[in-house]
PDB file of C-alpha atoms and ligand atoms in Angstrom:
ATOM      1  CA  MET B  16     120.849 131.251  77.551  1.00  0.00           C
ATOM      2  CA  ALA B  17     122.568 131.869  74.240  1.00  0.00           C
ATOM      3  CA  ARG B  18     121.086 129.243  71.944  1.00  0.00           C
ATOM      4  CA  GLU B  19     119.224 126.673  73.972  1.00  0.00           C
ATOM      5  CA  LEU B  20     117.602 126.156  77.365  1.00  0.00           C
ATOM      6  CA  ARG B  21     116.723 122.574  78.159  1.00  0.00           C
ATOM      7  CA  LEU B  22     114.668 121.169  81.034  1.00  0.00           C
ATOM      8  CA  HIS B  23     115.096 117.478  81.834  1.00  0.00           C
ATOM      9  CA  GLY B  24     112.490 115.904  84.129  1.00  0.00           C
ATOM     10  CA  VAL B  25     112.222 119.128  86.090  1.00  0.00           C
ATOM     11  CA  GLY B  26     110.070 119.249  89.202  1.00  0.00           C
ATOM     12  CA  ARG B  27     109.569 121.726  91.985  1.00  0.00           C
ATOM     13  CA  ARG B  28     108.161 121.171  95.452  1.00  0.00           C
ATOM     14  CA  TRP B  29     107.130 123.661  98.087  1.00  0.00           C
ATOM     15  CA  GLY B  30     107.284 121.732 101.348  1.00  0.00           C
ATOM     16  CA  ASP B  31     105.559 118.437 100.624  1.00  0.00           C
ATOM     17  CA  ARG B  32     103.535 119.927  97.736  1.00  0.00           C
ATOM     18  CA  GLU B  33     104.687 119.171  94.242  1.00  0.00           C
ATOM     19  CA  VAL B  34     103.735 122.157  92.060  1.00  0.00           C
ATOM     20  CA  LEU B  35     105.662 121.090  88.932  1.00  0.00           C
ATOM     21  CA  SER B  36     106.618 117.604  87.879  1.00  0.00           C
ATOM     22  CA  SER B  37     108.451 115.824  85.068  1.00  0.00           C
ATOM     23  CA  ILE B  38     108.818 118.838  82.799  1.00  0.00           C
ATOM     24  CA  ASP B  39     110.830 118.093  79.655  1.00  0.00           C
ATOM     25  CA  LEU B  40     111.200 120.894  77.168  1.00  0.00           C
ATOM     26  CA  THR B  41     113.730 122.718  75.031  1.00  0.00           C
ATOM     27  CA  LEU B  42     113.574 126.400  74.287  1.00  0.00           C
ATOM     28  CA  ARG B  43     115.611 127.759  71.381  1.00  0.00           C
ATOM     29  CA  ALA B  44     116.737 131.236  70.385  1.00  0.00           C
ATOM     30  CA  GLY B  45     114.081 133.161  68.453  1.00  0.00           C
ATOM     31  CA  GLU B  46     111.117 131.062  69.627  1.00  0.00           C
ATOM     32  CA  ARG B  47     107.949 132.801  70.791  1.00  0.00           C
ATOM     33  CA  VAL B  48     106.132 130.552  73.205  1.00  0.00           C
ATOM     34  CA  ALA B  49     102.720 131.059  74.772  1.00  0.00           C
ATOM     35  CA  LEU B  50     102.536 129.412  78.193  1.00  0.00           C
ATOM     36  CA  ILE B  51      98.934 128.849  79.155  1.00  0.00           C
ATOM     37  CA  GLY B  52      96.953 127.021  81.805  1.00  0.00           C
ATOM     38  CA  PRO B  53      94.613 127.602  84.719  1.00  0.00           C
ATOM     39  CA  SER B  54      95.557 129.530  87.829  1.00  0.00           C
ATOM     40  CA  GLY B  55      97.939 127.582  90.055  1.00  0.00           C
ATOM     41  CA  ALA B  56      99.111 125.339  87.182  1.00  0.00           C
ATOM     42  CA  GLY B  57     102.724 126.332  87.871  1.00  0.00           C
ATOM     43  CA  LYS B  58     103.355 128.816  85.041  1.00  0.00           C
ATOM     44  CA  SER B  59     105.133 131.466  87.127  1.00  0.00           C
ATOM     45  CA  THR B  60     107.156 128.780  88.867  1.00  0.00           C
ATOM     46  CA  LEU B  61     108.275 127.466  85.486  1.00  0.00           C
ATOM     47  CA  LEU B  62     109.331 130.955  84.359  1.00  0.00           C
ATOM     48  CA  ARG B  63     111.353 131.480  87.526  1.00  0.00           C
ATOM     49  CA  LEU B  64     113.084 128.137  87.043  1.00  0.00           C
ATOM     50  CA  MET B  65     114.007 129.092  83.467  1.00  0.00           C
ATOM     51  CA  ALA B  66     115.421 132.406  84.653  1.00  0.00           C
ATOM     52  CA  GLY B  67     117.618 130.647  87.214  1.00  0.00           C
ATOM     53  CA  ALA B  68     115.789 132.513  89.988  1.00  0.00           C
ATOM     54  CA  LEU B  69     114.581 129.249  91.505  1.00  0.00           C
ATOM     55  CA  ARG B  70     116.214 125.827  91.724  1.00  0.00           C
ATOM     56  CA  PRO B  71     114.394 122.678  90.694  1.00  0.00           C
ATOM     57  CA  THR B  72     113.915 120.077  93.428  1.00  0.00           C
ATOM     58  CA  GLN B  73     113.988 117.370  90.742  1.00  0.00           C
ATOM     59  CA  GLY B  74     115.685 117.051  87.348  1.00  0.00           C
ATOM     60  CA  ARG B  75     118.058 119.545  85.786  1.00  0.00           C
ATOM     61  CA  ILE B  76     118.115 122.661  83.663  1.00  0.00           C
ATOM     62  CA  GLU B  77     120.822 123.129  81.042  1.00  0.00           C
ATOM     63  CA  VAL B  78     121.843 126.326  79.304  1.00  0.00           C
ATOM     64  CA  ASP B  79     123.701 125.510  76.095  1.00  0.00           C
ATOM     65  CA  GLY B  80     124.504 122.105  77.558  1.00  0.00           C
ATOM     66  CA  ARG B  81     125.701 123.374  80.950  1.00  0.00           C
ATOM     67  CA  ASP B  82     123.823 122.325  84.063  1.00  0.00           C
ATOM     68  CA  LEU B  83     122.625 125.437  85.930  1.00  0.00           C
ATOM     69  CA  ALA B  84     123.056 123.661  89.271  1.00  0.00           C
ATOM     70  CA  GLN B  85     126.755 122.986  88.534  1.00  0.00           C
ATOM     71  CA  MET B  86     127.556 126.415  87.166  1.00  0.00           C
ATOM     72  CA  PRO B  87     129.992 128.617  89.009  1.00  0.00           C
ATOM     73  CA  TRP B  88     128.279 131.587  90.663  1.00  0.00           C
ATOM     74  CA  ARG B  89     129.502 134.050  88.010  1.00  0.00           C
ATOM     75  CA  ALA B  90     128.150 131.983  85.129  1.00  0.00           C
ATOM     76  CA  LEU B  91     124.814 131.621  86.917  1.00  0.00           C
ATOM     77  CA  GLN B  92     124.692 135.378  87.428  1.00  0.00           C
ATOM     78  CA  ALA B  93     125.468 135.862  83.741  1.00  0.00           C
ATOM     79  CA  HIS B  94     122.554 133.563  82.818  1.00  0.00           C
ATOM     80  CA  ARG B  95     120.242 135.466  85.174  1.00  0.00           C
ATOM     81  CA  ALA B  96     121.346 138.773  83.663  1.00  0.00           C
ATOM     82  CA  ARG B  97     120.510 137.487  80.164  1.00  0.00           C
ATOM     83  CA  CYS B  98     116.956 136.644  81.252  1.00  0.00           C
ATOM     84  CA  ARG B  99     114.452 139.391  81.964  1.00  0.00           C
ATOM     85  CA  ILE B 100     110.978 139.096  83.402  1.00  0.00           C
ATOM     86  CA  VAL B 101     108.086 141.520  82.807  1.00  0.00           C
ATOM     87  CA  GLU B 102     105.326 140.983  85.323  1.00  0.00           C
ATOM     88  CA  GLN B 103     101.937 142.344  86.292  1.00  0.00           C
ATOM     89  CA  GLN B 104     103.596 144.474  88.992  1.00  0.00           C
ATOM     90  CA  ASN B 105     105.953 146.744  87.130  1.00  0.00           C
ATOM     91  CA  LEU B 106     107.968 147.721  90.240  1.00  0.00           C
ATOM     92  CA  LEU B 107     108.968 151.100  88.843  1.00  0.00           C
ATOM     93  CA  VAL B 108     110.401 153.687  91.225  1.00  0.00           C
ATOM     94  CA  PRO B 109     107.584 156.278  91.031  1.00  0.00           C
ATOM     95  CA  GLN B 110     109.635 159.332  92.032  1.00  0.00           C
ATOM     96  CA  SER B 111     112.412 158.545  89.516  1.00  0.00           C
ATOM     97  CA  SER B 112     112.304 159.561  85.880  1.00  0.00           C
ATOM     98  CA  VAL B 113     111.359 157.195  83.073  1.00  0.00           C
ATOM     99  CA  HIS B 114     115.022 157.356  81.998  1.00  0.00           C
ATOM    100  CA  ASP B 115     116.347 156.274  85.396  1.00  0.00           C
ATOM    101  CA  ASN B 116     113.804 153.466  85.648  1.00  0.00           C
ATOM    102  CA  ILE B 117     114.921 152.096  82.302  1.00  0.00           C
ATOM    103  CA  VAL B 118     118.632 152.460  83.068  1.00  0.00           C
ATOM    104  CA  ALA B 119     117.986 150.354  86.197  1.00  0.00           C
ATOM    105  CA  GLY B 120     117.761 147.427  83.777  1.00  0.00           C
ATOM    106  CA  LEU B 121     121.465 147.843  83.034  1.00  0.00           C
ATOM    107  CA  LEU B 122     122.779 148.019  86.575  1.00  0.00           C
ATOM    108  CA  SER B 123     123.421 144.303  86.952  1.00  0.00           C
ATOM    109  CA  HIS B 124     125.698 144.538  83.884  1.00  0.00           C
ATOM    110  CA  TRP B 125     127.689 147.510  85.145  1.00  0.00           C
ATOM    111  CA  PRO B 126     130.655 147.872  87.465  1.00  0.00           C
ATOM    112  CA  ALA B 127     130.017 149.880  90.671  1.00  0.00           C
ATOM    113  CA  TRP B 128     131.764 153.016  89.358  1.00  0.00           C
ATOM    114  CA  ARG B 129     129.436 153.210  86.365  1.00  0.00           C
ATOM    115  CA  THR B 130     126.372 152.828  88.581  1.00  0.00           C
ATOM    116  CA  LEU B 131     127.648 155.688  90.738  1.00  0.00           C
ATOM    117  CA  LEU B 132     128.266 157.801  87.669  1.00  0.00           C
ATOM    118  CA  ALA B 133     124.728 157.104  86.456  1.00  0.00           C
ATOM    119  CA  ALA B 134     123.394 158.484  89.756  1.00  0.00           C
ATOM    120  CA  LEU B 135     125.183 161.777  89.046  1.00  0.00           C
ATOM    121  CA  TRP B 136     124.717 162.064  85.305  1.00  0.00           C
ATOM    122  CA  PRO B 137     122.171 160.459  82.951  1.00  0.00           C
ATOM    123  CA  LEU B 138     124.022 157.822  80.924  1.00  0.00           C
ATOM    124  CA  GLU B 139     122.783 155.995  77.827  1.00  0.00           C
ATOM    125  CA  ARG B 140     120.472 158.846  76.742  1.00  0.00           C
ATOM    126  CA  GLU B 141     120.345 157.836  73.083  1.00  0.00           C
ATOM    127  CA  ARG B 142     119.838 154.162  73.809  1.00  0.00           C
ATOM    128  CA  VAL B 143     116.939 154.914  76.178  1.00  0.00           C
ATOM    129  CA  ALA B 144     115.437 157.420  73.736  1.00  0.00           C
ATOM    130  CA  ALA B 145     115.496 154.800  70.958  1.00  0.00           C
ATOM    131  CA  LEU B 146     113.788 152.261  73.188  1.00  0.00           C
ATOM    132  CA  LEU B 147     111.140 154.787  74.191  1.00  0.00           C
ATOM    133  CA  GLN B 148     110.470 155.320  70.521  1.00  0.00           C
ATOM    134  CA  ALA B 149     110.031 151.569  70.089  1.00  0.00           C
ATOM    135  CA  VAL B 150     107.528 151.332  72.949  1.00  0.00           C
ATOM    136  CA  ASP B 151     105.623 154.451  71.820  1.00  0.00           C
ATOM    137  CA  LEU B 152     106.702 156.672  74.688  1.00  0.00           C
ATOM    138  CA  ALA B 153     108.855 159.158  72.806  1.00  0.00           C
ATOM    139  CA  GLY B 154     109.060 162.467  74.658  1.00  0.00           C
ATOM    140  CA  LEU B 155     108.511 161.017  78.125  1.00  0.00           C
ATOM    141  CA  GLN B 156     112.154 160.227  78.942  1.00  0.00           C
ATOM    142  CA  TRP B 157     112.380 162.763  81.773  1.00  0.00           C
ATOM    143  CA  ALA B 158     108.853 162.459  83.140  1.00  0.00           C
ATOM    144  CA  PRO B 159     108.517 161.082  86.690  1.00  0.00           C
ATOM    145  CA  ALA B 160     107.240 157.497  86.468  1.00  0.00           C
ATOM    146  CA  ALA B 161     104.459 158.382  88.930  1.00  0.00           C
ATOM    147  CA  THR B 162     102.825 160.637  86.325  1.00  0.00           C
ATOM    148  CA  LEU B 163     102.266 157.812  83.800  1.00  0.00           C
ATOM    149  CA  SER B 164      99.169 155.722  83.187  1.00  0.00           C
ATOM    150  CA  GLY B 165      99.149 151.996  83.972  1.00  0.00           C
ATOM    151  CA  GLY B 166      99.689 151.103  80.306  1.00  0.00           C
ATOM    152  CA  GLN B 167     102.534 153.603  79.965  1.00  0.00           C
ATOM    153  CA  MET B 168     104.156 152.180  83.099  1.00  0.00           C
ATOM    154  CA  GLN B 169     104.058 148.704  81.575  1.00  0.00           C
ATOM    155  CA  ARG B 170     105.742 150.099  78.461  1.00  0.00           C
ATOM    156  CA  VAL B 171     108.504 151.520  80.666  1.00  0.00           C
ATOM    157  CA  ALA B 172     108.826 148.141  82.413  1.00  0.00           C
ATOM    158  CA  LEU B 173     109.166 146.513  78.995  1.00  0.00           C
ATOM    159  CA  ALA B 174     111.843 149.010  77.946  1.00  0.00           C
ATOM    160  CA  ARG B 175     113.675 148.332  81.229  1.00  0.00           C
ATOM    161  CA  ALA B 176     113.570 144.611  80.471  1.00  0.00           C
ATOM    162  CA  LEU B 177     114.819 145.124  76.903  1.00  0.00           C
ATOM    163  CA  VAL B 178     117.542 147.708  77.501  1.00  0.00           C
ATOM    164  CA  SER B 179     120.210 145.117  78.283  1.00  0.00           C
ATOM    165  CA  GLY B 180     119.407 143.060  75.170  1.00  0.00           C
ATOM    166  CA  PRO B 181     118.211 139.898  76.971  1.00  0.00           C
ATOM    167  CA  ARG B 182     118.441 136.472  75.330  1.00  0.00           C
ATOM    168  CA  LEU B 183     115.251 135.339  77.012  1.00  0.00           C
ATOM    169  CA  LEU B 184     112.257 137.530  77.791  1.00  0.00           C
ATOM    170  CA  LEU B 185     109.780 136.047  80.220  1.00  0.00           C
ATOM    171  CA  ALA B 186     106.409 137.789  80.294  1.00  0.00           C
ATOM    172  CA  ASP B 187     104.386 136.761  83.342  1.00  0.00           C
ATOM    173  CA  GLU B 188     100.870 138.051  82.724  1.00  0.00           C
ATOM    174  CA  PRO B 189     102.186 141.592  82.253  1.00  0.00           C
ATOM    175  CA  THR B 190      98.805 142.850  81.069  1.00  0.00           C
ATOM    176  CA  ALA B 191      96.643 141.319  83.791  1.00  0.00           C
ATOM    177  CA  SER B 192      95.821 144.636  85.467  1.00  0.00           C
ATOM    178  CA  LEU B 193      95.194 146.595  82.253  1.00  0.00           C
ATOM    179  CA  ASP B 194      91.986 147.260  80.365  1.00  0.00           C
ATOM    180  CA  PRO B 195      91.437 144.964  77.337  1.00  0.00           C
ATOM    181  CA  ARG B 196      92.434 147.548  74.723  1.00  0.00           C
ATOM    182  CA  THR B 197      95.679 148.514  76.460  1.00  0.00           C
ATOM    183  CA  ALA B 198      96.362 144.858  77.215  1.00  0.00           C
ATOM    184  CA  ARG B 199      96.169 144.058  73.508  1.00  0.00           C
ATOM    185  CA  GLN B 200      98.508 146.921  72.643  1.00  0.00           C
ATOM    186  CA  ILE B 201     101.108 145.902  75.234  1.00  0.00           C
ATOM    187  CA  THR B 202     100.882 142.251  74.230  1.00  0.00           C
ATOM    188  CA  ARG B 203     101.430 143.162  70.595  1.00  0.00           C
ATOM    189  CA  LEU B 204     104.353 145.357  71.553  1.00  0.00           C
ATOM    190  CA  ILE B 205     106.028 142.566  73.517  1.00  0.00           C
ATOM    191  CA  VAL B 206     105.568 140.055  70.718  1.00  0.00           C
ATOM    192  CA  ASP B 207     106.807 142.546  68.117  1.00  0.00           C
ATOM    193  CA  GLN B 208     109.974 143.143  70.128  1.00  0.00           C
ATOM    194  CA  ALA B 209     110.679 139.424  70.052  1.00  0.00           C
ATOM    195  CA  ARG B 210     109.849 138.948  66.390  1.00  0.00           C
ATOM    196  CA  GLY B 211     112.669 138.565  63.918  1.00  0.00           C
ATOM    197  CA  GLY B 212     115.474 138.530  66.481  1.00  0.00           C
ATOM    198  CA  ASP B 213     117.393 135.933  68.446  1.00  0.00           C
ATOM    199  CA  MET B 214     115.680 136.682  71.724  1.00  0.00           C
ATOM    200  CA  ALA B 215     113.378 133.901  72.887  1.00  0.00           C
ATOM    201  CA  LEU B 216     110.042 134.887  74.413  1.00  0.00           C
ATOM    202  CA  VAL B 217     107.897 132.913  76.824  1.00  0.00           C
ATOM    203  CA  PHE B 218     104.592 134.694  77.255  1.00  0.00           C
ATOM    204  CA  CYS B 219     102.497 133.474  80.128  1.00  0.00           C
ATOM    205  CA  THR B 220      98.933 134.660  79.720  1.00  0.00           C
ATOM    206  CA  HIS B 221      95.251 133.983  80.260  1.00  0.00           C
ATOM    207  CA  TRP B 222      94.613 135.886  76.992  1.00  0.00           C
ATOM    208  CA  PHE B 223      95.589 133.123  74.622  1.00  0.00           C
ATOM    209  CA  ASP B 224      93.431 134.441  71.795  1.00  0.00           C
ATOM    210  CA  ILE B 225      95.587 137.565  71.646  1.00  0.00           C
ATOM    211  CA  VAL B 226      98.954 135.809  71.358  1.00  0.00           C
ATOM    212  CA  ARG B 227      97.767 132.799  69.375  1.00  0.00           C
ATOM    213  CA  SER B 228      98.661 134.138  65.939  1.00  0.00           C
ATOM    214  CA  ASP B 229     101.961 135.624  67.107  1.00  0.00           C
ATOM    215  CA  CYS B 230     103.560 132.675  68.854  1.00  0.00           C
ATOM    216  CA  THR B 231     105.486 129.850  67.247  1.00  0.00           C
ATOM    217  CA  ARG B 232     104.589 127.333  69.924  1.00  0.00           C
ATOM    218  CA  VAL B 233     102.078 126.791  72.724  1.00  0.00           C
ATOM    219  CA  ILE B 234     102.740 125.028  76.002  1.00  0.00           C
ATOM    220  CA  GLY B 235      99.744 123.999  78.099  1.00  0.00           C
ATOM    221  CA  LEU B 236     100.352 123.417  81.782  1.00  0.00           C
ATOM    222  CA  ARG B 237      97.829 121.898  84.149  1.00  0.00           C
ATOM    223  CA  ASP B 238      98.374 120.754  87.741  1.00  0.00           C
ATOM    224  CA  GLY B 239     102.116 121.140  87.309  1.00  0.00           C
ATOM    225  CA  ARG B 240     102.346 118.910  84.236  1.00  0.00           C
ATOM    226  CA  LEU B 241     102.774 119.552  80.537  1.00  0.00           C
ATOM    227  CA  LEU B 242      99.475 118.778  78.863  1.00  0.00           C
ATOM    228  CA  PHE B 243     100.694 119.783  75.401  1.00  0.00           C
ATOM    229  CA  ASP B 244     103.596 121.458  73.632  1.00  0.00           C
ATOM    230  CA  ALA B 245     102.622 122.110  70.025  1.00  0.00           C
ATOM    231  CA  PRO B 246     102.405 124.703  67.243  1.00  0.00           C
ATOM    232  CA  PRO B 247      99.402 127.071  67.537  1.00  0.00           C
ATOM    233  CA  ALA B 248      97.667 125.462  64.542  1.00  0.00           C
ATOM    234  CA  GLU B 249      97.343 122.228  66.541  1.00  0.00           C
ATOM    235  CA  ILE B 250      95.679 123.873  69.521  1.00  0.00           C
ATOM    236  CA  ASP B 251      91.984 123.371  68.974  1.00  0.00           C
ATOM    237  CA  GLU B 252      88.976 123.910  71.227  1.00  0.00           C
ATOM    238  CA  THR B 253      89.099 120.336  72.509  1.00  0.00           C
ATOM    239  CA  ARG B 254      92.640 120.822  73.814  1.00  0.00           C
ATOM    240  CA  LEU B 255      91.790 124.168  75.360  1.00  0.00           C
ATOM    241  CA  ALA B 256      88.667 122.738  76.995  1.00  0.00           C
ATOM    242  CA  GLN B 257      90.788 119.916  78.445  1.00  0.00           C
ATOM    243  CA  LEU B 258      93.367 122.401  79.714  1.00  0.00           C
ATOM    244  CA  TYR B 259      90.843 124.676  81.387  1.00  0.00           C
ATOM    245  CA  ALA B 260      88.351 122.010  82.510  1.00  0.00           C
ATOM    246  CA  GLY B 261      86.677 123.097  85.747  1.00  0.00           C
ATOM    247  CA  SER B 262      88.012 126.649  85.548  1.00  0.00           C
ATOM    248  CA  ASP B 263      86.402 129.791  84.123  1.00  0.00           C
ATOM    249  CA  GLU B 264      89.667 131.643  83.539  1.00  0.00           C
ATOM    250  CA  ARG B 265      89.951 131.390  79.817  1.00  0.00           C
ATOM    251  CA  LEU B 266      89.313 134.838  78.349  1.00  0.00           C
TER     252      LEU B 266
HETATM  253  N1  ATP Y  19     106.906 130.626  97.379  1.00  0.00           N
HETATM  254  C1  ATP Y  19     105.948 129.711  97.407  1.00  0.00           C
HETATM  255  N2  ATP Y  19     105.692 128.990  98.511  1.00  0.00           N
HETATM  256  C2  ATP Y  19     104.721 128.058  98.537  1.00  0.00           C
HETATM  257  N3  ATP Y  19     103.919 127.759  97.469  1.00  0.00           N
HETATM  258  C3  ATP Y  19     104.130 128.445  96.347  1.00  0.00           C
HETATM  259  C4  ATP Y  19     105.137 129.448  96.239  1.00  0.00           C
HETATM  260  N4  ATP Y  19     105.101 129.948  94.988  1.00  0.00           N
HETATM  261  C5  ATP Y  19     104.118 129.297  94.331  1.00  0.00           C
HETATM  262  N5  ATP Y  19     103.526 128.401  95.159  1.00  0.00           N
HETATM  263  C6  ATP Y  19     102.408 127.512  94.796  1.00  0.00           C
HETATM  264  O1  ATP Y  19     102.734 126.855  93.598  1.00  0.00           O
HETATM  265  C7  ATP Y  19     101.550 126.659  92.804  1.00  0.00           C
HETATM  266  C8  ATP Y  19     101.833 127.174  91.421  1.00  0.00           C
HETATM  267  O2  ATP Y  19     101.965 128.598  91.484  1.00  0.00           O
HETATM  268  P1  ATP Y  19     102.277 129.478  90.222  1.00  0.00           P
HETATM  269  O3  ATP Y  19     102.289 130.909  90.676  1.00  0.00           O
HETATM  270  O4  ATP Y  19     103.490 128.961  89.557  1.00  0.00           O
HETATM  271  O5  ATP Y  19     101.003 129.197  89.312  1.00  0.00           O
HETATM  272  P2  ATP Y  19     100.469 129.990  88.040  1.00  0.00           P
HETATM  273  O6  ATP Y  19     100.087 128.975  87.036  1.00  0.00           O
HETATM  274  O7  ATP Y  19     101.455 131.023  87.639  1.00  0.00           O
HETATM  275  O8  ATP Y  19      99.166 130.694  88.629  1.00  0.00           O
HETATM  276  P3  ATP Y  19      98.483 132.111  88.226  1.00  0.00           P
HETATM  277  O9  ATP Y  19      97.966 131.953  86.826  1.00  0.00           O
HETATM  278  O10 ATP Y  19      97.383 132.249  89.230  1.00  0.00           O
HETATM  279  O11 ATP Y  19      99.535 133.160  88.383  1.00  0.00           O
HETATM  280  C9  ATP Y  19     100.420 127.410  93.504  1.00  0.00           C
HETATM  281  O12 ATP Y  19      99.614 126.472  94.171  1.00  0.00           O
HETATM  282  C10 ATP Y  19     101.132 128.304  94.480  1.00  0.00           C
HETATM  283  O13 ATP Y  19     100.360 128.488  95.650  1.00  0.00           O
END
């Protein structure tokens, strides 16, 4: 995605179960979107479709007017490389340093020789150091990832997602396993990284109250369908109650 990602009547089935249907939406550079809805609504599935990691079984997804399904393999790979996901599981390599874990976010952009070189010699030291500063981990560049706290690990995962300068950052409940205070800090950090730049952010969360004031748009998903797609000011208690009816997940 460079400027625009557009979903036209997108649906996704698993076997004979339809988990997403008739999704129409356009995501533009610089938008910060909160994606909310009860468990099983299809939020993660939607993120994976946007990232080109999953194909729709209905409809089409366009990146700057080009159908993802018709794209040559290289162009699809390029789209995937421009999208980064931060999830609840940070999937860091515990025995590797913070530096190496962050550099891993660049490997899909590098030729094989550069990857080999990086295994022998730490590349991109300054770039990683600057990112660590931004995520409040200055001084931990050479620490083994295994020695970090859960919140620090999520900061490293965020730095790994940001190091390649993605056009679209997809946050899939990245704070779900953290305590409320750390969760707030990490959420704020993610939103701040997206603010003021061209990168679009889709933040999937059960903690809507935290992201409410920081997002430019809110998408409510329920039973695989868009219930609303509106600016935060239009999301009142009635809409939230409708979205979460029958579930106790709203925090
Ligand atoms: N690989 C898969 N195979 C079969 N069913 C799947 C698969 N992935 C997701 N599903 C189903 O699709 C539905 C939507 O899942 P999804 O993870 O997108 O929901 P979600 O809104 O992100 O939920 P949560 O908030 O609990 O993470 C669920 O019923 C889930 O069981």
